[in-house]
Coordinates of C-alpha atoms in Angstrom, one line a residue:
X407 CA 0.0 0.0 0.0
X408 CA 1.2 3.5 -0.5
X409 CA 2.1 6.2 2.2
X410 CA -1.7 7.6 1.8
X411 CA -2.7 4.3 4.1
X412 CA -2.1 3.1 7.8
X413 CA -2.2 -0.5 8.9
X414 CA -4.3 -0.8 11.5
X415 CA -4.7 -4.8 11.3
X416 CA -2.7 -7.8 10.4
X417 CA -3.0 -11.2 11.4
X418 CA -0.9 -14.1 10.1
X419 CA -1.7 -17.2 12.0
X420 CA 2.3 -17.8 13.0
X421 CA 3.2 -18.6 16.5
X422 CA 1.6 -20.8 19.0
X423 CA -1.9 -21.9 18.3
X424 CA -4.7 -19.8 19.3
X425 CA -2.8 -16.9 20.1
X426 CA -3.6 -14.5 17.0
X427 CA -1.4 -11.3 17.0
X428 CA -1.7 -8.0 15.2
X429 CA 1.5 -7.5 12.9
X430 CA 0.4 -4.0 12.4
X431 CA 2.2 -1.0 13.3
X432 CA -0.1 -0.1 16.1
X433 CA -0.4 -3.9 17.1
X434 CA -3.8 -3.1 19.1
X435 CA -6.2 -5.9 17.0
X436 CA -5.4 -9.1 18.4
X437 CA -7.6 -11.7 17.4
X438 CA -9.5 -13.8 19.9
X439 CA -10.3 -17.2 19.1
X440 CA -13.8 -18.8 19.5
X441 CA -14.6 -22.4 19.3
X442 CA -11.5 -23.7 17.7
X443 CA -8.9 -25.8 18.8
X444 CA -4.9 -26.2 18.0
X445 CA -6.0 -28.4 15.3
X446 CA -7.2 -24.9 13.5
X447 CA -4.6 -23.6 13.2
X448 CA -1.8 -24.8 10.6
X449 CA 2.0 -24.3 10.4
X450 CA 2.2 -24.0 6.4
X451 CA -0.2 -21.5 4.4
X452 CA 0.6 -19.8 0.8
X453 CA 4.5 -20.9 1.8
X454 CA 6.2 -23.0 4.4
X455 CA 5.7 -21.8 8.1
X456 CA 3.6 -18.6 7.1
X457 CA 1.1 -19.9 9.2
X458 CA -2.7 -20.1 8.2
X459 CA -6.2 -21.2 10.2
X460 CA -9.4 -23.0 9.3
X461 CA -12.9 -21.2 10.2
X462 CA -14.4 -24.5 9.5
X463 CA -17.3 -24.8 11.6
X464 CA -20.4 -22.2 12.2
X465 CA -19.1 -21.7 15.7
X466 CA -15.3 -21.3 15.0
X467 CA -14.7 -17.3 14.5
X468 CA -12.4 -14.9 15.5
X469 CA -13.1 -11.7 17.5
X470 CA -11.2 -8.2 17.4
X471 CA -11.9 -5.7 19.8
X472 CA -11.9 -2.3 18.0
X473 CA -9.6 0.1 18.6
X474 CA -9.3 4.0 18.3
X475 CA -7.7 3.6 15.0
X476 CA -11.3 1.8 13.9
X477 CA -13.4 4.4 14.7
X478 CA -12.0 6.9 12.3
X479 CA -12.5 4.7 8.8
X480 CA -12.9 8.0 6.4
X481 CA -12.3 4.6 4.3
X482 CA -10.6 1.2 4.6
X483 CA -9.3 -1.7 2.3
X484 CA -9.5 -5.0 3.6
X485 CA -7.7 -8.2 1.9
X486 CA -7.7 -11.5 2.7
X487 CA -4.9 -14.3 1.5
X488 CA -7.0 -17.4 1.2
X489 CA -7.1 -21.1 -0.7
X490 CA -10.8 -22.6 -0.8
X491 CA -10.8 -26.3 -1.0
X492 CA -12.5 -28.4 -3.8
X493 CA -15.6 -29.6 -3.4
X494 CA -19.3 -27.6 -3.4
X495 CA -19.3 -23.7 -1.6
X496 CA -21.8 -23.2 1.3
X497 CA -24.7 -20.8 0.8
X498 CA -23.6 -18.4 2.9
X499 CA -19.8 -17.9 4.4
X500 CA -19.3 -14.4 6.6
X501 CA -15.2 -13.3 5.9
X502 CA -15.6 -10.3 7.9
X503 CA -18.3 -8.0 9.2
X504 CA -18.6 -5.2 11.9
X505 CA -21.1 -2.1 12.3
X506 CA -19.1 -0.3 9.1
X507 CA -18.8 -3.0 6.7
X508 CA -19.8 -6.7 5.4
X509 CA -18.0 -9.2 3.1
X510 CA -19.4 -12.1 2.2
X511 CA -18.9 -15.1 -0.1
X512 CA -22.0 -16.9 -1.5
X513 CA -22.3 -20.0 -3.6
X514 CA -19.9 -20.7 -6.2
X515 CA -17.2 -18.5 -5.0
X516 CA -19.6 -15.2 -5.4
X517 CA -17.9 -12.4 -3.8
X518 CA -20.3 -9.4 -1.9
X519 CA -19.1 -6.6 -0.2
X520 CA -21.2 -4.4 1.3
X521 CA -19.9 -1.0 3.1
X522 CA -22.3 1.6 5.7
X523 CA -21.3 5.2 5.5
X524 CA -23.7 7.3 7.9
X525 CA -26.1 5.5 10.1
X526 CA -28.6 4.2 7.9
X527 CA -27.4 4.0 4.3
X528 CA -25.3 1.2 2.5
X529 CA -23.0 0.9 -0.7
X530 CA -21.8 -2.2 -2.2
X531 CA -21.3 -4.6 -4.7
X532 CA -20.6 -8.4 -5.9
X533 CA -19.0 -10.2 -8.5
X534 CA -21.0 -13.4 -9.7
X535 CA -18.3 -14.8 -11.5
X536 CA -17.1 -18.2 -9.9
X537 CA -14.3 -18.9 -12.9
X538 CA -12.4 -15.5 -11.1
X539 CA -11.9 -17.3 -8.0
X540 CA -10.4 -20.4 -8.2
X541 CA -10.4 -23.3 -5.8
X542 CA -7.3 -25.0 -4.5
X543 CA -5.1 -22.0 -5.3
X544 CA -4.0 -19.4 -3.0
X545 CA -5.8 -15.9 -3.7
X546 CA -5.3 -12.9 -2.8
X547 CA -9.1 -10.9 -2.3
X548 CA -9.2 -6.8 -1.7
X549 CA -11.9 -5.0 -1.0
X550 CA -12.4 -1.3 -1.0
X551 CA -14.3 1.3 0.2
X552 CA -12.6 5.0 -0.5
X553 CA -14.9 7.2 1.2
X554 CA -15.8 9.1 -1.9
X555 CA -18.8 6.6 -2.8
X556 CA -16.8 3.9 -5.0
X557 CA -16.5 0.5 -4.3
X558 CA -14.0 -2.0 -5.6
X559 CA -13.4 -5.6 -5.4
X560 CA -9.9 -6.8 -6.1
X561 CA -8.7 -10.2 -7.0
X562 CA -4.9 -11.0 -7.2
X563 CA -4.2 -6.8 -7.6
X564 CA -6.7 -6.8 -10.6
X565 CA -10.2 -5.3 -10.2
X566 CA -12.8 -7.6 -10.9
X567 CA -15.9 -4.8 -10.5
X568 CA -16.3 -1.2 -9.4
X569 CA -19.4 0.7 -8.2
X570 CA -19.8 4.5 -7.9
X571 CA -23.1 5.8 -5.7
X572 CA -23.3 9.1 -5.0
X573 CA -25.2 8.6 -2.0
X574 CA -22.6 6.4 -0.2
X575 CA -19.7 9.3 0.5
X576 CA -18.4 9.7 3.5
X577 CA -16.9 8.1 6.5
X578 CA -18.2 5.0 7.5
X579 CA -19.9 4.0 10.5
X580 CA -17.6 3.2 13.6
X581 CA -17.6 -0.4 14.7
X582 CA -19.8 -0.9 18.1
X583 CA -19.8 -3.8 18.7
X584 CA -16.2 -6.5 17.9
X585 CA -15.1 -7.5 14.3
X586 CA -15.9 -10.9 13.6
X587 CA -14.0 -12.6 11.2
X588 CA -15.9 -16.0 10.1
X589 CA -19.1 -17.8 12.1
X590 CA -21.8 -17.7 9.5
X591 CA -24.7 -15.6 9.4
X592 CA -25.7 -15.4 12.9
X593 CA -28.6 -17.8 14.4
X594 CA -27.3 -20.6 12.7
X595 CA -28.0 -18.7 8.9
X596 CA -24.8 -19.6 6.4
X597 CA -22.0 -21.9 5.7
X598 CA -18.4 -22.2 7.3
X599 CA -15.5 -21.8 5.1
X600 CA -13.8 -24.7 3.6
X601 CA -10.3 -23.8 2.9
X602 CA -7.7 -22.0 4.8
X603 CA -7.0 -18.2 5.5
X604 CA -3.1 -17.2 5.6
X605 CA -3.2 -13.6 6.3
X606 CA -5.8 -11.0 6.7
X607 CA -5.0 -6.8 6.5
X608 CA -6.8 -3.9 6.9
X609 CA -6.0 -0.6 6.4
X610 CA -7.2 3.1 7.0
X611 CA -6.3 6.5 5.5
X612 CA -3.3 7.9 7.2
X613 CA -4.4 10.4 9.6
X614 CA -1.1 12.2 8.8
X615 CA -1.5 12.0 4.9
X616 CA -2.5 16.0 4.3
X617 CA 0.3 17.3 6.3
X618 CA 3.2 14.6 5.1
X619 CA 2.4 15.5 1.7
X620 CA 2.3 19.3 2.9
X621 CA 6.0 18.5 3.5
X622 CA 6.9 15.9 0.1
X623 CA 8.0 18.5 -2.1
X624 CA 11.2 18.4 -3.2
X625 CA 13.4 21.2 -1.0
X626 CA 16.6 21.3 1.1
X627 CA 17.1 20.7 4.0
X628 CA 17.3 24.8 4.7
X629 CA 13.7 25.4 3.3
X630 CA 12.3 21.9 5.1
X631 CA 13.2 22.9 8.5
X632 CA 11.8 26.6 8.0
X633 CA 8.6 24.8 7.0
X634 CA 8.2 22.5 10.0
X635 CA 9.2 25.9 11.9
X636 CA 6.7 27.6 10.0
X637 CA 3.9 25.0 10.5
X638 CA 4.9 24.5 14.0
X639 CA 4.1 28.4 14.7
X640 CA 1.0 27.9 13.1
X641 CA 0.0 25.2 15.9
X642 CA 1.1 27.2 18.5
X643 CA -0.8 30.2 17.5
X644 CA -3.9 28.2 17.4
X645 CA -3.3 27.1 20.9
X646 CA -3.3 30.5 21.9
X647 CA -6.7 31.5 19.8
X648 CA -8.4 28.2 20.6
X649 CA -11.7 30.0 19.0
X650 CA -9.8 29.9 15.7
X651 CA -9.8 25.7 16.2
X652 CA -13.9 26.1 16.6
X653 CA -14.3 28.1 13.5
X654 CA -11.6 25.8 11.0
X655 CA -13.1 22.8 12.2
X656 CA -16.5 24.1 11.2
X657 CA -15.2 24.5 7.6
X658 CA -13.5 21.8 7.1
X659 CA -16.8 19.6 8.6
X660 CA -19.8 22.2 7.1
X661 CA -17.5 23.8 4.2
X662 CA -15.0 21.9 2.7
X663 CA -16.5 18.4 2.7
X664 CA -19.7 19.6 2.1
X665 CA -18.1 21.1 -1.3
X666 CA -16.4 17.5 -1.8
X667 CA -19.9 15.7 -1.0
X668 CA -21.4 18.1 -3.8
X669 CA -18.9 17.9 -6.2
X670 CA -18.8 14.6 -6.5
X671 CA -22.4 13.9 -6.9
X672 CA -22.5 15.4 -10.2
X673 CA -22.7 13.9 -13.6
X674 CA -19.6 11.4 -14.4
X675 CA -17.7 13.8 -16.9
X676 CA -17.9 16.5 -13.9
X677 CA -16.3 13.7 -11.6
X678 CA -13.8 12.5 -14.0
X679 CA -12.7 16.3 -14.4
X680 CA -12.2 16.6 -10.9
X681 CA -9.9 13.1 -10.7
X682 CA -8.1 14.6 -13.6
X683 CA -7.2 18.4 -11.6
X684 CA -6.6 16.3 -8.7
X685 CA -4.1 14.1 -10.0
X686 CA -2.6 17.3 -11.7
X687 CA -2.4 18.8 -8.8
X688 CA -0.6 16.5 -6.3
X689 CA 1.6 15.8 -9.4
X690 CA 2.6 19.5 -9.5
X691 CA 3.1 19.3 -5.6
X692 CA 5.3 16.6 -5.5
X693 CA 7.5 18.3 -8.1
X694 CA 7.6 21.7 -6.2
X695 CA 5.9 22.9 -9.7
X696 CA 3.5 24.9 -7.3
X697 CA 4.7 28.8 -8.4
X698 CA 4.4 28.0 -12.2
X699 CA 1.8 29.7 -14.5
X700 CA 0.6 25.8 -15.2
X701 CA -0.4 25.5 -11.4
X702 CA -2.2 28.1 -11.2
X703 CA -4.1 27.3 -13.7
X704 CA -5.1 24.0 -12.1
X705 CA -6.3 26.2 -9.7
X706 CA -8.1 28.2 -12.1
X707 CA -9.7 25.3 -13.9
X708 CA -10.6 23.6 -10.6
X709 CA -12.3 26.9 -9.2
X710 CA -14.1 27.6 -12.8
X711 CA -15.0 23.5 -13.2
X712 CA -16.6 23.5 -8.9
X713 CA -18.8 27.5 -10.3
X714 CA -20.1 25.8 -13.2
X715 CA -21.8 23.1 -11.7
X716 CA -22.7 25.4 -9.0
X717 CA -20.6 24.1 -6.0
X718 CA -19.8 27.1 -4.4
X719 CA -17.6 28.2 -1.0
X720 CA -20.0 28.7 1.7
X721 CA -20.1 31.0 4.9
X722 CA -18.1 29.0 6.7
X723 CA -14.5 29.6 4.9
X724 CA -15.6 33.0 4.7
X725 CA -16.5 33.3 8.2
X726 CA -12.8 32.1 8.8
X727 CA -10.8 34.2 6.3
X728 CA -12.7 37.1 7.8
X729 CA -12.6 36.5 11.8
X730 CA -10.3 38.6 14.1
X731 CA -8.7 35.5 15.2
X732 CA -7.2 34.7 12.2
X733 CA -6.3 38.1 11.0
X734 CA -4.3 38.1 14.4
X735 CA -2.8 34.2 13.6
X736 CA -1.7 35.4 10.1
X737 CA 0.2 38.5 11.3
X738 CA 1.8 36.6 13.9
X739 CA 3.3 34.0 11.8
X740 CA 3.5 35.8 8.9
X741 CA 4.3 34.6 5.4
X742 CA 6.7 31.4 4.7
X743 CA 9.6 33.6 2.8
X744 CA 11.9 31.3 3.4
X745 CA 10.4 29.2 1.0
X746 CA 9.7 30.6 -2.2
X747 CA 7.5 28.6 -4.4
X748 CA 4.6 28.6 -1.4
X749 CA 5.1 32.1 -0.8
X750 CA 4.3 32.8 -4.7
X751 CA 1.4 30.5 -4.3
X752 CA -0.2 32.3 -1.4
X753 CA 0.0 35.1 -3.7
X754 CA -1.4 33.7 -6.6
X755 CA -4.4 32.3 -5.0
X756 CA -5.8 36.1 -4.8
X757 CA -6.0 35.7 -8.7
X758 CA -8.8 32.9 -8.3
X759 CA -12.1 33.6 -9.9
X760 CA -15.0 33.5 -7.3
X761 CA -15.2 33.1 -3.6
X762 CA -13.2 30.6 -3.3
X763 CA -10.1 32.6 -2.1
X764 CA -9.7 35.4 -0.4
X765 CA -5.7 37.1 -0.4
X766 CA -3.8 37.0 2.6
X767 CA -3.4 40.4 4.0
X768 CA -0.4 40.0 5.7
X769 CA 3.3 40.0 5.2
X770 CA 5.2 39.3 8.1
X771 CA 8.5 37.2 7.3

């Protein structure tokens, strides 16, 4: 996975039997075993001593307690290593499922993945082809939810089906109650698994992914150190004006994602657009392109493309561009001089069509 995602869960079924460890960074999501004995739990898996276990009985499952890192899922990929043995599929066989999300295999290896953002709505999808997932080979499943209301289902890295809804963006539902991984339906509803599971992951966004790719373009050592300096003034001011914190998280909750939410609940050409600017964009960043004429109009093109489809800036960010606090923060920290290219960008933004900009008024070094 690439530095946008944090493991928060990894178990590999190596060790001593019935003690199931998280891998994982963290190493919070132990797994505890449920109606399974030593003779679940197998040495060999996809290669020799990787370790694997058998959920082969309604009441065999495994159990995770959540953690912290679960109840912030902005969006998650899940993947399972696993070899089915030959022979008919169950009706029902229950991989994983929590409060945010469900996977399921049905008969004749059909996958089903179904994800809750919100309390009461649900996005998902299946694949119905059995000849994509073979028996008697070890397979590597992936299933995705990214928060933006598509879906994906990967098998061995290639994507077997995708799914946009519009109605499905957002973070998804905290987990309650434990992860289970395996038992059936519940009440006795399903199948076990026949076959053996080697490893199981699951990841989250990295909650550090906006500011570590604030600081991943390409400058010296000089310019990074004045940045985190820079950055590190900023925190420090807001400590001081905590009703600065109140009024930024308001836009980023009521303003910004509210704009995301809208924007990408228009038509597909308008979403594609907006994939295309995007990836523009953080290609320009990581090549400290940002104080180029072709960056700003990215910007340009991004502000023009959100107007025309009438996704506009609300009061919040205006509210927040315009509040004493933050005309005191900006003239206490002042401008980043010692590093050009942003510098020229805060300058440029003032050339933004609409409202959804304001110029900095200050210029403190």
């Amino acid at each position: 996975m690439d530095g946008q995602w944090e493991l928060i869960c990894h178990h590999s079924y190596i060790g001593q039997p019935g003690i199931i460890s998280d891998y994982s960074p963290q190493g919070h999501s132990h797994g505890v075993a449920h109606g399974m004995t030593a003779g679940d739990f197998h040495r060999d898996g996809a290669a020799p001593g990787s370790g694997a276990v058998a959920l082969n009985d309604l009441a065999s499952f495994i159990e995770i307690h959540p953690t912290d890192a679960w109840a912030t899922l902005d969006a998650v990929k899940v993947e399972f290593l696993l070899r089915l043995d030959p022979g008919p599929d169950p009706l029902w066989v229950t991989l994983m499922k929590c409060d945010s999300f469900e996977i399921l295999m049905t008969e004749e290896c059909r996958l089903q993945a179904v994800f809750s953002p919100g309390a009461a709505y649900q996005v998902g999808l299946e694949v119905e082809d059995p000849d994509l997932f073979p028996h008697e080979k070890w397979t590597t499943l992936g299933f995705h939810y990214d928060g933006s209301g598509r879906t994906r289902i990967v098998i061995d890295d290639r994507t077997v089906a995708e799914k946009f809804d519009a109605a499905g963006i957002g973070p998804l539902r905290p987990p309650a109650q434990p992860i289970i991984i395996g038992g059936g339906m519940g009440e006795g509803y399903g199948g076990a698994l026949k076959g053996l599971i080697d490893d199981i992951k699951v990841w989250r966004p990295d909650p550090d992914r906006n500011i570590n790719q604030f600081f991943g373009r390409p400058v010296d050592g000089k310019t990074l150190t004045c940045l985190r300096s820079y950055v590190r003034r900023f925190e420090e001011a807001l400590e001081r004006h905590p009703d600065c914190v109140q009024l930024l998280q308001g836009a980023v909750t009521d303003g910004i994602e509210r704009m995301r939410r809208e924007a990408l609940s228009k038509d597909p050409a308008t979403r594609e657009r907006l994939r295309q600017l995007a990836e523009a964009y953080q290609s320009s960043w990581r090549a400290n392109d940002i104080d180029s004429a072709a960056f700003t109009q990215i910007l340009v093109d991004l502000s023009t493309l959100l107007q025309s489809v009438g996704v506009v800036a609300g009061p919040q960010l205006q509210q927040v561009h315009d509040s004493e606090c933050m005309k005191i923060v900006r003239s206490e920290i002042g401008l980043p001089k010692c590093d050009p290219e942003l510098t020229a960008l805060m300058a440029s933004l003032s050339s933004l069509p609409g409202d959804l900009h304001r110029g900095d008024d200050s210029d403190a070094s």
